[in-house]
């Protein structure tokens, strides 16, 4: 009040006319705003808005009726009343979103918008980013190029994305209506392939499928003076340079007459045309052979006509055949599988029938088979199971008969090794199975070892206390040191010729098959006697089971020579010595059936250590230590020539000699 009091006193001291002018000046704003109502009546109108964006709700030729009003409440400006607005037929179907980091300039007269610095334009599924963008809504076109920063460097080159299509360029123009564009110095990426063109045309076409009446949209890029390469460098180190190229994103790259270019230097390697699939989807189809072949025995033919079957994301399959006009053919089936961080491998089976013509014009057809497979398990894929290996088995020299390259002809050794190892968490035993194979194609000998099983335990102390507290508080007894171990294995092996007719012959297969098993158990312990003597007893038991056995016998009597020796000093001292010159012919008979052999052995040993130290008081030698380790052992095993364990027999025949030889 102290501040305003002098002003009030001065006001009343002024002239009356001056007081009226000041009072009118103070009340003028109040009287001016008091003339307008706080609500707009239905008779009130509004002028058409000024267009300042590419929103189709604000076309340049749209007009609002003079009598229309804007009621308040839920139907605000831009609400349902805009349905009565007349939209220009040249307007966009959907809104265009645009933004810029640095600045935006609106040129209403020329109907353009200038975007500077990290500019972006979005229209439906299309996205365009660049340092400088000009948006022309009169022609529905957009132009983009790089942006010059404060240092004078050009960056933020246009990056275009639309439904899987992605490329960068130095400069580009694009029309929203025709969906066509011109691109300068474009770089298109298709999977691991790069296409760099000096000038390209981007075209979007739509076609209707007659079966479903659905519309299919397809993007195509036509390039001039472009290079096709797998090098991701800005200036490719190598590639295929051509004058014209056509890129169908996600499907195919077609190049016209072209030549291979290395380090910017054209080479004499010329290509009339080229097709490079870039499909990301798993699609099956026919794979044509690269060339035809000719053979005097087989005639003209096509090798490796293939058909690809994509099964899913982890498996695929390929059927293959080779055909020749004189009857030779080769069919095969290959399967590839892969699961990331788990396993990967393949399986291939081939069957061939080769035509052979002898010198006497005799024609024969010889079959051959090849089986190849591999499985690789990723490290850490399974904590307790490990499986993997490779298999390569061939019959009738499949590789050298059907291929003529040096490696196929000269390589005559084949082998296989496939194994499974399984451990059991918390259990003291393991299990393993294996398949092995060795083959010499030159000699024709082949050996297959399968199945090979092995089950074994770790060292087990069956009588040891399980409670850890009891082991700490109570003294360990001698029987707690008894250790036990068990091992069981089974093996089967077949050896024969690598020809199909002989190897799978029933009689040969049974004669060449060998099977047997063995189980072994051991038990041992260590006992202290008088604190200084260690007693170590052990028991071993082995049981062998054979499914085949051999019985051998001599057909003829052996030939024995008797040597006589005389003592020249004593005529009565005469000695003789018999020598077997020949035991005769041996007959071997193979017997089928299970035969079991038991082997038992036991041993005990006593050992201790005695030592004494002699100490010397003078000299550099201060003492002598003498150590003695006496040991006594005893082994026992039953007699295997008689009784229950009568497994060994000796052959001896006494021959009477009438005269000295």
mmCIF file of C-alpha atoms in Angstrom, residues 208-467:
data_model
loop_
_atom_site.group_PDB
_atom_site.id
_atom_site.type_symbol
_atom_site.label_atom_id
_atom_site.label_comp_id
_atom_site.label_asym_id
_atom_site.label_seq_id
_atom_site.Cartn_x
_atom_site.Cartn_y
_atom_site.Cartn_z
ATOM 1 C CA UNK A 208 -2.993 -60.077 -60.480
ATOM 2 C CA UNK A 209 -2.908 -63.831 -60.082
ATOM 3 C CA UNK A 210 -5.726 -65.401 -62.121
ATOM 4 C CA UNK A 211 -6.155 -68.295 -59.698
ATOM 5 C CA UNK A 212 -6.823 -66.220 -56.565
ATOM 6 C CA UNK A 213 -7.422 -62.721 -58.009
ATOM 7 C CA UNK A 214 -4.851 -61.444 -55.534
ATOM 8 C CA UNK A 215 -2.456 -58.619 -56.296
ATOM 9 C CA UNK A 216 1.267 -59.316 -56.169
ATOM 10 C CA UNK A 217 3.746 -56.462 -55.841
ATOM 11 C CA UNK A 218 7.252 -56.861 -57.232
ATOM 12 C CA UNK A 219 10.228 -54.500 -57.091
ATOM 13 C CA UNK A 220 12.749 -54.418 -59.925
ATOM 14 C CA UNK A 221 15.993 -52.421 -60.191
ATOM 15 C CA UNK A 222 17.527 -51.806 -63.625
ATOM 16 C CA UNK A 223 21.179 -50.713 -63.478
ATOM 17 C CA UNK A 224 23.689 -49.327 -65.938
ATOM 18 C CA UNK A 225 27.452 -49.850 -65.753
ATOM 19 C CA UNK A 226 27.129 -51.975 -62.607
ATOM 20 C CA UNK A 227 29.412 -54.468 -60.885
ATOM 21 C CA UNK A 228 28.190 -57.606 -59.156
ATOM 22 C CA UNK A 229 30.444 -58.853 -56.315
ATOM 23 C CA UNK A 230 30.663 -60.482 -52.902
ATOM 24 C CA UNK A 231 33.256 -57.954 -51.671
ATOM 25 C CA UNK A 232 31.771 -55.531 -49.133
ATOM 26 C CA UNK A 233 34.436 -52.850 -49.675
ATOM 27 C CA UNK A 234 33.331 -49.418 -50.905
ATOM 28 C CA UNK A 235 35.507 -49.987 -53.967
ATOM 29 C CA UNK A 236 35.208 -53.747 -54.684
ATOM 30 C CA UNK A 237 38.450 -55.622 -55.180
ATOM 31 C CA UNK A 238 36.820 -58.014 -57.654
ATOM 32 C CA UNK A 239 33.493 -58.562 -59.376
ATOM 33 C CA UNK A 240 31.581 -59.036 -62.612
ATOM 34 C CA UNK A 241 31.218 -55.793 -64.571
ATOM 35 C CA UNK A 242 28.328 -55.481 -67.036
ATOM 36 C CA UNK A 243 26.566 -52.675 -68.898
ATOM 37 C CA UNK A 244 23.086 -53.830 -67.953
ATOM 38 C CA UNK A 245 21.792 -55.623 -64.904
ATOM 39 C CA UNK A 246 18.364 -56.489 -63.577
ATOM 40 C CA UNK A 247 17.824 -57.132 -59.890
ATOM 41 C CA UNK A 248 14.633 -58.698 -58.554
ATOM 42 C CA UNK A 249 15.113 -58.363 -54.783
ATOM 43 C CA UNK A 250 14.909 -61.626 -52.922
ATOM 44 C CA UNK A 251 14.679 -63.677 -56.134
ATOM 45 C CA UNK A 252 17.210 -63.218 -58.912
ATOM 46 C CA UNK A 253 20.018 -61.094 -60.371
ATOM 47 C CA UNK A 254 20.347 -61.161 -64.169
ATOM 48 C CA UNK A 255 23.405 -59.746 -65.903
ATOM 49 C CA UNK A 256 23.967 -59.247 -69.603
ATOM 50 C CA UNK A 257 27.289 -59.448 -71.475
ATOM 51 C CA UNK A 258 29.951 -59.006 -68.839
ATOM 52 C CA UNK A 259 33.538 -59.754 -67.880
ATOM 53 C CA UNK A 260 35.354 -60.466 -64.650
ATOM 54 C CA UNK A 261 37.157 -57.495 -63.141
ATOM 55 C CA UNK A 262 39.963 -57.732 -60.574
ATOM 56 C CA UNK A 263 41.276 -54.643 -58.759
ATOM 57 C CA UNK A 264 39.551 -52.449 -61.349
ATOM 58 C CA UNK A 265 41.323 -54.173 -64.246
ATOM 59 C CA UNK A 266 39.138 -56.061 -66.785
ATOM 60 C CA UNK A 267 40.216 -59.627 -67.481
ATOM 61 C CA UNK A 268 39.803 -61.677 -70.695
ATOM 62 C CA UNK A 269 37.237 -63.883 -68.920
ATOM 63 C CA UNK A 270 34.005 -62.995 -70.713
ATOM 64 C CA UNK A 271 30.465 -64.111 -69.861
ATOM 65 C CA UNK A 272 27.597 -63.789 -72.346
ATOM 66 C CA UNK A 273 24.995 -63.723 -69.541
ATOM 67 C CA UNK A 274 24.486 -64.824 -65.963
ATOM 68 C CA UNK A 275 21.785 -65.756 -63.464
ATOM 69 C CA UNK A 276 22.393 -65.478 -59.716
ATOM 70 C CA UNK A 277 19.570 -66.624 -57.389
ATOM 71 C CA UNK A 278 19.165 -64.530 -54.244
ATOM 72 C CA UNK A 279 16.038 -66.072 -52.783
ATOM 73 C CA UNK A 280 16.038 -66.117 -48.986
ATOM 74 C CA UNK A 281 13.190 -68.626 -48.751
ATOM 75 C CA UNK A 282 13.738 -72.377 -48.912
ATOM 76 C CA UNK A 283 12.417 -73.279 -52.326
ATOM 77 C CA UNK A 284 12.813 -76.574 -54.136
ATOM 78 C CA UNK A 285 13.503 -77.063 -57.782
ATOM 79 C CA UNK A 286 15.461 -78.729 -60.524
ATOM 80 C CA UNK A 287 19.247 -78.198 -60.722
ATOM 81 C CA UNK A 288 20.522 -78.705 -64.251
ATOM 82 C CA UNK A 289 23.916 -80.319 -64.894
ATOM 83 C CA UNK A 290 26.833 -78.100 -65.797
ATOM 84 C CA UNK A 291 27.773 -79.980 -68.956
ATOM 85 C CA UNK A 292 27.349 -83.209 -70.870
ATOM 86 C CA UNK A 293 29.864 -86.067 -70.947
ATOM 87 C CA UNK A 294 30.931 -88.691 -73.449
ATOM 88 C CA UNK A 295 32.443 -92.138 -72.942
ATOM 89 C CA UNK A 296 33.226 -94.906 -75.434
ATOM 90 C CA UNK A 297 31.603 -97.476 -73.165
ATOM 91 C CA UNK A 298 28.745 -95.357 -71.801
ATOM 92 C CA UNK A 299 28.067 -92.959 -74.689
ATOM 93 C CA UNK A 300 26.686 -89.461 -74.250
ATOM 94 C CA UNK A 301 25.241 -88.602 -70.870
ATOM 95 C CA UNK A 302 24.349 -85.976 -68.296
ATOM 96 C CA UNK A 303 25.956 -86.121 -64.863
ATOM 97 C CA UNK A 304 24.355 -84.914 -61.626
ATOM 98 C CA UNK A 305 20.811 -83.984 -62.616
ATOM 99 C CA UNK A 306 19.529 -82.918 -59.206
ATOM 100 C CA UNK A 307 16.262 -81.948 -57.580
ATOM 101 C CA UNK A 308 16.349 -80.055 -54.298
ATOM 102 C CA UNK A 309 13.748 -80.586 -51.538
ATOM 103 C CA UNK A 310 13.766 -78.100 -48.619
ATOM 104 C CA UNK A 311 12.157 -79.942 -45.712
ATOM 105 C CA UNK A 312 12.361 -77.327 -42.930
ATOM 106 C CA UNK A 313 14.850 -74.962 -41.323
ATOM 107 C CA UNK A 314 17.002 -77.876 -40.127
ATOM 108 C CA UNK A 315 16.785 -80.509 -42.904
ATOM 109 C CA UNK A 316 17.004 -80.596 -46.675
ATOM 110 C CA UNK A 317 17.252 -83.377 -49.234
ATOM 111 C CA UNK A 318 18.671 -83.694 -52.746
ATOM 112 C CA UNK A 319 17.860 -86.445 -55.237
ATOM 113 C CA UNK A 320 20.545 -86.987 -57.869
ATOM 114 C CA UNK A 321 20.967 -89.057 -61.015
ATOM 115 C CA UNK A 322 23.376 -89.453 -63.934
ATOM 116 C CA UNK A 323 22.108 -90.943 -67.207
ATOM 117 C CA UNK A 324 23.967 -92.262 -70.269
ATOM 118 C CA UNK A 325 22.490 -93.379 -73.571
ATOM 119 C CA UNK A 326 24.027 -96.897 -73.491
ATOM 120 C CA UNK A 327 22.376 -97.903 -70.227
ATOM 121 C CA UNK A 328 24.760 -96.762 -67.514
ATOM 122 C CA UNK A 329 23.099 -94.822 -64.729
ATOM 123 C CA UNK A 330 23.809 -93.585 -61.211
ATOM 124 C CA UNK A 331 21.161 -92.592 -58.649
ATOM 125 C CA UNK A 332 21.699 -91.103 -55.225
ATOM 126 C CA UNK A 333 20.009 -89.452 -52.286
ATOM 127 C CA UNK A 334 21.650 -86.872 -50.041
ATOM 128 C CA UNK A 335 20.396 -85.397 -46.778
ATOM 129 C CA UNK A 336 21.922 -82.439 -44.940
ATOM 130 C CA UNK A 337 20.921 -81.416 -41.456
ATOM 131 C CA UNK A 338 22.065 -78.718 -39.069
ATOM 132 C CA UNK A 339 20.879 -77.276 -35.784
ATOM 133 C CA UNK A 340 22.835 -74.390 -34.377
ATOM 134 C CA UNK A 341 24.757 -75.124 -31.179
ATOM 135 C CA UNK A 342 23.564 -78.759 -31.368
ATOM 136 C CA UNK A 343 24.747 -80.823 -34.333
ATOM 137 C CA UNK A 344 25.340 -80.925 -38.078
ATOM 138 C CA UNK A 345 25.997 -83.644 -40.600
ATOM 139 C CA UNK A 346 24.985 -85.350 -43.815
ATOM 140 C CA UNK A 347 23.963 -88.691 -45.278
ATOM 141 C CA UNK A 348 24.562 -89.828 -48.872
ATOM 142 C CA UNK A 349 23.611 -93.090 -50.544
ATOM 143 C CA UNK A 350 24.548 -93.875 -54.156
ATOM 144 C CA UNK A 351 23.808 -96.820 -56.423
ATOM 145 C CA UNK A 352 25.408 -97.156 -59.867
ATOM 146 C CA UNK A 353 25.100 -99.650 -62.690
ATOM 147 C CA UNK A 354 28.039 -99.497 -65.108
ATOM 148 C CA UNK A 355 28.090 -100.937 -68.597
ATOM 149 C CA UNK A 356 31.252 -102.873 -69.468
ATOM 150 C CA UNK A 357 32.091 -104.280 -72.903
ATOM 151 C CA UNK A 358 34.781 -106.964 -73.086
ATOM 152 C CA UNK A 359 37.111 -107.693 -76.001
ATOM 153 C CA UNK A 360 34.843 -110.495 -77.191
ATOM 154 C CA UNK A 361 31.927 -108.020 -77.426
ATOM 155 C CA UNK A 362 30.382 -109.404 -74.255
ATOM 156 C CA UNK A 363 28.427 -106.683 -72.429
ATOM 157 C CA UNK A 364 27.905 -106.829 -68.674
ATOM 158 C CA UNK A 365 26.361 -104.461 -66.155
ATOM 159 C CA UNK A 366 28.131 -104.289 -62.784
ATOM 160 C CA UNK A 367 26.416 -102.664 -59.780
ATOM 161 C CA UNK A 368 28.274 -100.648 -57.148
ATOM 162 C CA UNK A 369 27.187 -98.956 -53.933
ATOM 163 C CA UNK A 370 28.605 -96.142 -51.807
ATOM 164 C CA UNK A 371 27.445 -95.070 -48.360
ATOM 165 C CA UNK A 372 28.772 -91.876 -46.792
ATOM 166 C CA UNK A 373 27.606 -90.232 -43.582
ATOM 167 C CA UNK A 374 28.928 -87.857 -40.942
ATOM 168 C CA UNK A 375 27.672 -86.403 -37.680
ATOM 169 C CA UNK A 376 29.378 -83.629 -35.704
ATOM 170 C CA UNK A 377 28.066 -82.710 -32.303
ATOM 171 C CA UNK A 378 28.748 -79.192 -31.062
ATOM 172 C CA UNK A 379 30.897 -78.861 -27.976
ATOM 173 C CA UNK A 380 28.706 -78.389 -24.955
ATOM 174 C CA UNK A 381 25.569 -79.571 -26.784
ATOM 175 C CA UNK A 382 24.916 -82.288 -24.202
ATOM 176 C CA UNK A 383 26.484 -82.612 -20.750
ATOM 177 C CA UNK A 384 26.590 -86.438 -20.590
ATOM 178 C CA UNK A 385 26.359 -87.726 -24.175
ATOM 179 C CA UNK A 386 28.893 -87.499 -26.974
ATOM 180 C CA UNK A 387 28.101 -88.908 -30.415
ATOM 181 C CA UNK A 388 29.715 -88.401 -33.804
ATOM 182 C CA UNK A 389 32.026 -89.681 -36.483
ATOM 183 C CA UNK A 390 32.139 -90.465 -40.180
ATOM 184 C CA UNK A 391 31.281 -93.463 -42.364
ATOM 185 C CA UNK A 392 32.632 -94.199 -45.845
ATOM 186 C CA UNK A 393 31.844 -97.673 -47.201
ATOM 187 C CA UNK A 394 32.052 -98.660 -50.873
ATOM 188 C CA UNK A 395 31.330 -101.870 -52.734
ATOM 189 C CA UNK A 396 32.663 -102.894 -56.135
ATOM 190 C CA UNK A 397 35.053 -99.901 -56.260
ATOM 191 C CA UNK A 398 32.256 -97.373 -56.654
ATOM 192 C CA UNK A 399 34.482 -94.295 -56.553
ATOM 193 C CA UNK A 400 37.093 -95.374 -59.101
ATOM 194 C CA UNK A 401 34.475 -96.902 -61.396
ATOM 195 C CA UNK A 402 32.254 -93.818 -61.639
ATOM 196 C CA UNK A 403 34.734 -90.918 -61.414
ATOM 197 C CA UNK A 404 37.823 -90.226 -63.455
ATOM 198 C CA UNK A 405 39.640 -87.581 -61.405
ATOM 199 C CA UNK A 406 43.022 -88.354 -59.843
ATOM 200 C CA UNK A 407 41.830 -88.373 -56.235
ATOM 201 C CA UNK A 408 38.986 -90.815 -56.931
ATOM 202 C CA UNK A 409 41.168 -93.185 -58.913
ATOM 203 C CA UNK A 410 44.300 -93.154 -56.722
ATOM 204 C CA UNK A 411 42.635 -93.213 -53.318
ATOM 205 C CA UNK A 412 42.240 -96.899 -52.439
ATOM 206 C CA UNK A 413 41.994 -96.737 -48.645
ATOM 207 C CA UNK A 414 38.651 -96.113 -46.911
ATOM 208 C CA UNK A 415 37.828 -96.144 -43.233
ATOM 209 C CA UNK A 416 34.978 -95.332 -40.867
ATOM 210 C CA UNK A 417 34.809 -94.454 -37.204
ATOM 211 C CA UNK A 418 31.549 -93.699 -35.400
ATOM 212 C CA UNK A 419 31.138 -93.749 -31.614
ATOM 213 C CA UNK A 420 28.694 -93.038 -28.804
ATOM 214 C CA UNK A 421 29.798 -92.287 -25.238
ATOM 215 C CA UNK A 422 27.268 -91.960 -22.439
ATOM 216 C CA UNK A 423 27.888 -91.106 -18.814
ATOM 217 C CA UNK A 424 25.286 -91.064 -16.048
ATOM 218 C CA UNK A 425 25.353 -88.137 -13.597
ATOM 219 C CA UNK A 426 25.740 -89.336 -10.040
ATOM 220 C CA UNK A 427 26.416 -92.920 -11.156
ATOM 221 C CA UNK A 428 29.845 -94.634 -11.128
ATOM 222 C CA UNK A 429 29.521 -96.294 -14.551
ATOM 223 C CA UNK A 430 29.753 -95.384 -18.257
ATOM 224 C CA UNK A 431 28.620 -96.916 -21.546
ATOM 225 C CA UNK A 432 30.113 -96.676 -25.034
ATOM 226 C CA UNK A 433 29.358 -98.107 -28.486
ATOM 227 C CA UNK A 434 31.480 -97.918 -31.623
ATOM 228 C CA UNK A 435 31.449 -98.746 -35.325
ATOM 229 C CA UNK A 436 34.739 -99.088 -37.191
ATOM 230 C CA UNK A 437 35.526 -100.102 -40.744
ATOM 231 C CA UNK A 438 38.641 -100.469 -42.866
ATOM 232 C CA UNK A 439 38.840 -101.270 -46.569
ATOM 233 C CA UNK A 440 41.483 -101.666 -49.244
ATOM 234 C CA UNK A 441 39.959 -101.244 -52.685
ATOM 235 C CA UNK A 442 43.085 -102.551 -54.421
ATOM 236 C CA UNK A 443 43.151 -105.923 -52.651
ATOM 237 C CA UNK A 444 39.391 -106.057 -52.113
ATOM 238 C CA UNK A 445 39.650 -106.817 -48.367
ATOM 239 C CA UNK A 446 37.152 -105.196 -46.035
ATOM 240 C CA UNK A 447 36.637 -105.521 -42.277
ATOM 241 C CA UNK A 448 33.636 -104.184 -40.392
ATOM 242 C CA UNK A 449 33.622 -104.132 -36.581
ATOM 243 C CA UNK A 450 30.072 -103.701 -35.319
ATOM 244 C CA UNK A 451 28.616 -103.731 -32.803
ATOM 245 C CA UNK A 452 31.278 -102.945 -30.215
ATOM 246 C CA UNK A 453 29.774 -102.325 -26.770
ATOM 247 C CA UNK A 454 31.604 -101.494 -23.566
ATOM 248 C CA UNK A 455 30.155 -101.042 -20.080
ATOM 249 C CA UNK A 456 32.456 -100.393 -17.157
ATOM 250 C CA UNK A 457 32.367 -99.004 -13.660
ATOM 251 C CA UNK A 458 34.738 -96.810 -11.784
ATOM 252 C CA UNK A 459 36.463 -98.063 -8.646
ATOM 253 C CA UNK A 460 33.717 -98.716 -6.101
ATOM 254 C CA UNK A 461 34.081 -99.138 -2.333
ATOM 255 C CA UNK A 462 30.868 -101.017 -1.477
ATOM 256 C CA UNK A 463 31.514 -101.342 2.275
ATOM 257 C CA UNK A 464 32.563 -97.758 2.957
ATOM 258 C CA UNK A 465 30.305 -95.729 5.238
ATOM 259 C CA UNK A 466 27.977 -93.412 3.341
ATOM 260 C CA UNK A 467 27.536 -90.943 6.189
#
